[in-house]
mmCIF file of C-alpha atoms in Angstrom:
data_model
loop_
_atom_site.group_PDB
_atom_site.id
_atom_site.type_symbol
_atom_site.label_atom_id
_atom_site.label_comp_id
_atom_site.label_asym_id
_atom_site.label_seq_id
_atom_site.Cartn_x
_atom_site.Cartn_y
_atom_site.Cartn_z
ATOM 1 C CA MET A 1 104.881 76.785 -143.482
ATOM 2 C CA VAL A 2 102.608 77.669 -140.300
ATOM 3 C CA SER A 3 103.534 79.864 -137.597
ATOM 4 C CA LEU A 4 101.539 80.189 -134.553
ATOM 5 C CA LYS A 5 101.605 81.372 -131.229
ATOM 6 C CA TYR A 6 99.181 80.263 -128.702
ATOM 7 C CA THR A 7 98.896 79.120 -124.931
ATOM 8 C CA LEU A 8 96.890 75.935 -124.136
ATOM 9 C CA LEU A 9 94.145 76.727 -121.978
ATOM 10 C CA LYS A 10 93.200 74.302 -118.744
ATOM 11 C CA GLU A 11 89.829 73.727 -120.874
ATOM 12 C CA ASP A 12 91.686 72.616 -123.655
ATOM 13 C CA TYR A 13 93.616 69.915 -121.692
ATOM 14 C CA VAL A 14 90.579 68.794 -119.866
ATOM 15 C CA ASN A 15 88.748 68.525 -122.912
ATOM 16 C CA TYR A 16 91.576 66.514 -124.524
ATOM 17 C CA TYR A 17 92.072 64.445 -121.375
ATOM 18 C CA ALA A 18 88.089 63.180 -122.019
ATOM 19 C CA TYR A 19 88.374 62.781 -125.343
ATOM 20 C CA ILE A 20 91.455 60.381 -125.293
ATOM 21 C CA LEU A 21 89.941 58.553 -122.362
ATOM 22 C CA TRP A 22 86.284 58.515 -123.444
ATOM 23 C CA ASP A 23 84.806 60.121 -126.602
ATOM 24 C CA ALA A 24 87.182 59.021 -128.835
ATOM 25 C CA PRO A 25 86.095 56.709 -131.406
ATOM 26 C CA GLY A 26 88.479 54.055 -130.409
ATOM 27 C CA ASN A 27 87.310 54.071 -126.973
ATOM 28 C CA ARG A 28 83.706 52.934 -128.317
ATOM 29 C CA LYS A 29 83.643 49.368 -127.175
ATOM 30 C CA LYS A 30 84.871 50.816 -123.599
ATOM 31 C CA ARG A 31 82.007 52.720 -123.549
ATOM 32 C CA ILE A 32 79.525 49.978 -124.771
ATOM 33 C CA LEU A 33 80.814 47.725 -121.901
ATOM 34 C CA HIS A 34 80.702 50.403 -119.469
ATOM 35 C CA TYR A 35 76.972 51.116 -120.305
ATOM 36 C CA ALA A 36 75.960 47.372 -120.454
ATOM 37 C CA LYS A 37 77.595 46.792 -116.998
ATOM 38 C CA GLN A 38 75.611 49.515 -115.612
ATOM 39 C CA LEU A 39 72.304 48.072 -117.182
ATOM 40 C CA VAL A 40 72.668 44.756 -115.604
ATOM 41 C CA PRO A 41 72.364 45.652 -111.855
ATOM 42 C CA ILE A 42 68.741 47.799 -113.005
ATOM 43 C CA GLY A 43 67.483 45.044 -114.915
ATOM 44 C CA LEU A 44 68.161 42.723 -111.906
ATOM 45 C CA PHE A 45 66.691 45.169 -109.403
ATOM 46 C CA LEU A 46 63.574 45.516 -111.623
ATOM 47 C CA PHE A 47 63.297 41.546 -112.097
ATOM 48 C CA ALA A 48 63.572 41.335 -108.250
ATOM 49 C CA PHE A 49 60.826 43.967 -107.611
ATOM 50 C CA TYR A 50 58.718 42.144 -110.452
ATOM 51 C CA TYR A 51 59.371 38.523 -108.939
ATOM 52 C CA THR A 52 58.714 39.511 -105.405
ATOM 53 C CA GLY A 53 55.471 41.637 -106.206
ATOM 54 C CA ILE A 54 56.722 45.124 -104.914
ATOM 55 C CA LEU A 55 55.524 46.374 -108.458
ATOM 56 C CA ASP A 56 51.952 45.054 -107.530
ATOM 57 C CA ARG A 57 51.549 47.617 -104.734
ATOM 58 C CA SER A 58 49.987 51.200 -105.081
ATOM 59 C CA SER A 59 50.792 53.196 -107.935
ATOM 60 C CA ARG A 60 52.577 56.129 -105.883
ATOM 61 C CA PHE A 61 55.162 53.422 -104.667
ATOM 62 C CA VAL A 62 55.855 52.046 -107.723
ATOM 63 C CA LEU A 63 56.376 55.646 -109.467
ATOM 64 C CA LEU A 64 58.811 56.151 -106.581
ATOM 65 C CA ILE A 65 60.731 53.133 -107.160
ATOM 66 C CA MET A 66 60.681 54.087 -111.023
ATOM 67 C CA VAL A 67 61.821 57.275 -110.325
ATOM 68 C CA ALA A 68 64.731 55.955 -107.922
ATOM 69 C CA ILE A 69 65.673 53.513 -110.477
ATOM 70 C CA LEU A 70 65.906 56.015 -113.357
ATOM 71 C CA ILE A 71 67.887 58.977 -111.209
ATOM 72 C CA THR A 72 70.424 55.916 -110.347
ATOM 73 C CA ALA A 73 70.274 54.593 -114.023
ATOM 74 C CA LEU A 74 71.350 58.256 -115.390
ATOM 75 C CA LEU A 75 73.616 58.768 -112.987
ATOM 76 C CA SER A 76 75.799 55.443 -113.398
ATOM 77 C CA LEU A 77 75.362 55.879 -117.305
ATOM 78 C CA PHE A 78 76.737 59.366 -117.644
ATOM 79 C CA GLY A 79 78.889 59.671 -114.323
ATOM 80 C CA LEU A 80 82.099 58.276 -115.858
ATOM 81 C CA ARG A 81 82.498 61.088 -118.008
ATOM 82 C CA SER A 82 82.112 63.697 -115.452
ATOM 83 C CA ILE A 83 84.764 61.490 -113.454
ATOM 84 C CA MET A 84 87.294 61.979 -116.617
ATOM 85 C CA LEU A 85 86.534 65.891 -116.599
ATOM 86 C CA LYS A 86 87.339 66.077 -112.947
ATOM 87 C CA GLN A 87 90.494 63.937 -113.478
ATOM 88 C CA GLY A 88 91.711 66.069 -115.981
ATOM 89 C CA LYS A 89 90.795 69.164 -114.230
ATOM 90 C CA LYS A 90 92.872 68.114 -111.405
ATOM 91 C CA ILE A 91 95.651 67.496 -113.524
ATOM 92 C CA ALA A 92 95.374 70.641 -115.109
ATOM 93 C CA ASP A 93 95.166 72.274 -111.561
ATOM 94 C CA ASP A 94 98.163 70.935 -110.538
ATOM 95 C CA PRO A 95 101.062 73.344 -109.811
ATOM 96 C CA GLY A 96 103.479 70.752 -111.037
ATOM 97 C CA ASN A 97 101.917 70.481 -114.696
ATOM 98 C CA SER A 98 101.874 74.360 -115.166
ATOM 99 C CA SER A 99 104.309 73.911 -118.139
ATOM 100 C CA ILE A 100 101.814 72.575 -120.011
ATOM 101 C CA PHE A 101 100.305 75.914 -120.165
ATOM 102 C CA LEU A 102 103.205 78.237 -121.152
ATOM 103 C CA GLU A 103 103.189 80.320 -124.383
ATOM 104 C CA THR A 104 104.094 78.204 -126.969
ATOM 105 C CA GLN A 105 105.398 79.075 -130.511
ATOM 106 C CA LEU A 106 104.691 76.489 -133.151
ATOM 107 C CA LEU A 107 106.430 76.154 -136.344
ATOM 108 C CA ALA A 108 105.290 73.592 -138.936
ATOM 109 C CA ASN A 109 106.862 73.040 -142.321
ATOM 110 C CA GLU A 110 108.230 70.426 -144.823
ATOM 111 C CA SER A 111 110.860 68.826 -142.294
ATOM 112 C CA GLY A 112 108.315 68.679 -139.156
ATOM 113 C CA ILE A 113 106.954 70.580 -136.231
ATOM 114 C CA ILE A 114 108.954 72.782 -133.881
ATOM 115 C CA LEU A 115 107.433 73.948 -130.303
ATOM 116 C CA LYS A 116 109.141 76.345 -128.237
ATOM 117 C CA ASP A 117 108.222 77.921 -125.158
ATOM 118 C CA SER A 118 110.354 79.427 -122.419
ATOM 119 C CA LEU A 119 111.526 75.922 -120.916
ATOM 120 C CA LYS A 120 112.071 73.900 -124.016
ATOM 121 C CA GLU A 121 112.511 73.377 -127.501
ATOM 122 C CA LEU A 122 111.283 70.433 -129.189
ATOM 123 C CA ARG A 123 111.678 69.204 -132.937
ATOM 124 C CA TYR A 124 109.506 66.364 -134.498
ATOM 125 C CA GLY A 125 109.936 64.965 -137.911
ATOM 126 C CA TRP A 126 106.849 63.949 -139.492
ATOM 127 C CA ALA A 127 107.869 60.065 -138.999
ATOM 128 C CA ALA A 128 107.576 60.786 -135.259
ATOM 129 C CA PHE A 129 103.840 60.964 -135.037
ATOM 130 C CA ILE A 130 102.297 57.588 -135.115
ATOM 131 C CA ARG A 131 98.755 59.032 -134.793
ATOM 132 C CA LYS A 132 96.623 61.764 -135.204
ATOM 133 C CA GLU A 133 93.436 62.288 -133.835
ATOM 134 C CA GLU A 134 91.217 65.502 -134.321
ATOM 135 C CA ASN A 135 88.056 67.045 -132.765
ATOM 136 C CA ALA A 136 86.212 69.867 -133.437
ATOM 137 C CA ALA A 137 88.563 71.482 -130.811
ATOM 138 C CA CYS A 138 92.154 70.684 -131.040
ATOM 139 C CA TYR A 139 94.459 68.156 -133.023
ATOM 140 C CA MET A 140 96.412 65.652 -131.217
ATOM 141 C CA LEU A 141 99.349 64.176 -132.928
ATOM 142 C CA PHE A 142 101.005 61.370 -130.757
ATOM 143 C CA THR A 143 104.306 60.252 -130.643
ATOM 144 C CA SER A 144 103.480 57.442 -128.427
ATOM 145 C CA SER A 145 100.594 55.654 -127.204
ATOM 146 C CA LEU A 146 100.816 58.123 -124.005
ATOM 147 C CA GLN A 147 102.348 61.096 -125.555
ATOM 148 C CA GLY A 148 101.781 64.110 -128.171
ATOM 149 C CA ILE A 149 100.946 67.704 -128.860
ATOM 150 C CA ILE A 150 97.807 69.329 -128.605
ATOM 151 C CA ILE A 151 97.281 72.151 -131.120
ATOM 152 C CA PRO A 152 93.887 73.799 -130.572
ATOM 153 C CA LYS A 153 92.022 74.719 -133.358
ATOM 154 C CA ARG A 154 91.088 78.096 -132.208
ATOM 155 C CA VAL A 155 94.607 79.705 -132.866
ATOM 156 C CA PHE A 156 94.518 79.263 -136.467
ATOM 157 C CA ASP A 157 92.899 81.820 -138.999
ATOM 158 C CA ALA A 158 91.091 80.301 -142.133
ATOM 159 C CA ASN A 159 94.432 80.558 -143.900
ATOM 160 C CA GLU A 160 96.759 79.201 -141.577
ATOM 161 C CA LYS A 161 94.573 76.104 -140.984
ATOM 162 C CA ALA A 162 94.214 75.290 -144.802
ATOM 163 C CA GLN A 163 98.117 75.334 -144.895
ATOM 164 C CA PHE A 164 98.338 72.979 -142.112
ATOM 165 C CA ASP A 165 96.049 70.710 -143.112
ATOM 166 C CA LYS A 166 97.703 70.599 -146.312
ATOM 167 C CA LEU A 167 101.092 69.771 -144.459
ATOM 168 C CA LEU A 168 99.450 66.938 -142.222
ATOM 169 C CA ALA A 169 97.820 65.756 -145.640
ATOM 170 C CA GLN A 170 101.380 65.548 -147.247
ATOM 171 C CA TYR A 171 103.780 64.586 -144.712
ATOM 172 C CA LEU A 172 101.923 62.834 -142.307
ATOM 173 C CA SER A 173 102.146 58.926 -142.691
ATOM 174 C CA PHE A 174 98.980 57.053 -143.869
ATOM 175 C CA ASP A 175 99.005 55.052 -140.481
ATOM 176 C CA ALA A 176 99.223 58.047 -138.433
ATOM 177 C CA ASP A 177 96.586 60.029 -140.343
ATOM 178 C CA LEU A 178 94.008 57.533 -140.772
ATOM 179 C CA GLY A 179 95.375 54.316 -139.088
ATOM 180 C CA HIS A 180 93.053 54.956 -136.000
ATOM 181 C CA LEU A 181 90.171 54.533 -138.176
ATOM 182 C CA VAL A 182 90.871 50.959 -139.278
ATOM 183 C CA LYS A 183 92.068 49.660 -135.751
ATOM 184 C CA SER A 184 88.857 50.611 -134.050
#
């Protein structure tokens, strides 16, 4: 049995949001497609510059064009993740979502996970979790494709983490534990 008290930080939520929508291994195809779409206009500009002879001008002019293209490329390639982080922060800062950040008591045992805070008590049997994702910062246990619970790893000591990992290994279904790796 594992018993913890923690408060989800806004930073935890923002990182979770970016992970689920962008960083997760299952989003690899989406990221590659995004990067490919960003490179197409850059390639077209370079082709047009070459074809029209603009690149035959003075080296300063060509350098200025190349720097502008490079900056545009970097902003377009890495801008989407920063947009995701901003969206997550906006959700976390919304006063209507303050219940996400209440102090929570977690109890995990053979029958499942119980979460209690000042507004609610939620009981999940292990079969309720259809997917588990994990990164360096947290565990994410999903009850649907959109809903789940976030458990920050920072709240565990070494013994509690080992016990929690053992409960997950024993009681979480194979599909929930590893299914996301097979599908991606």
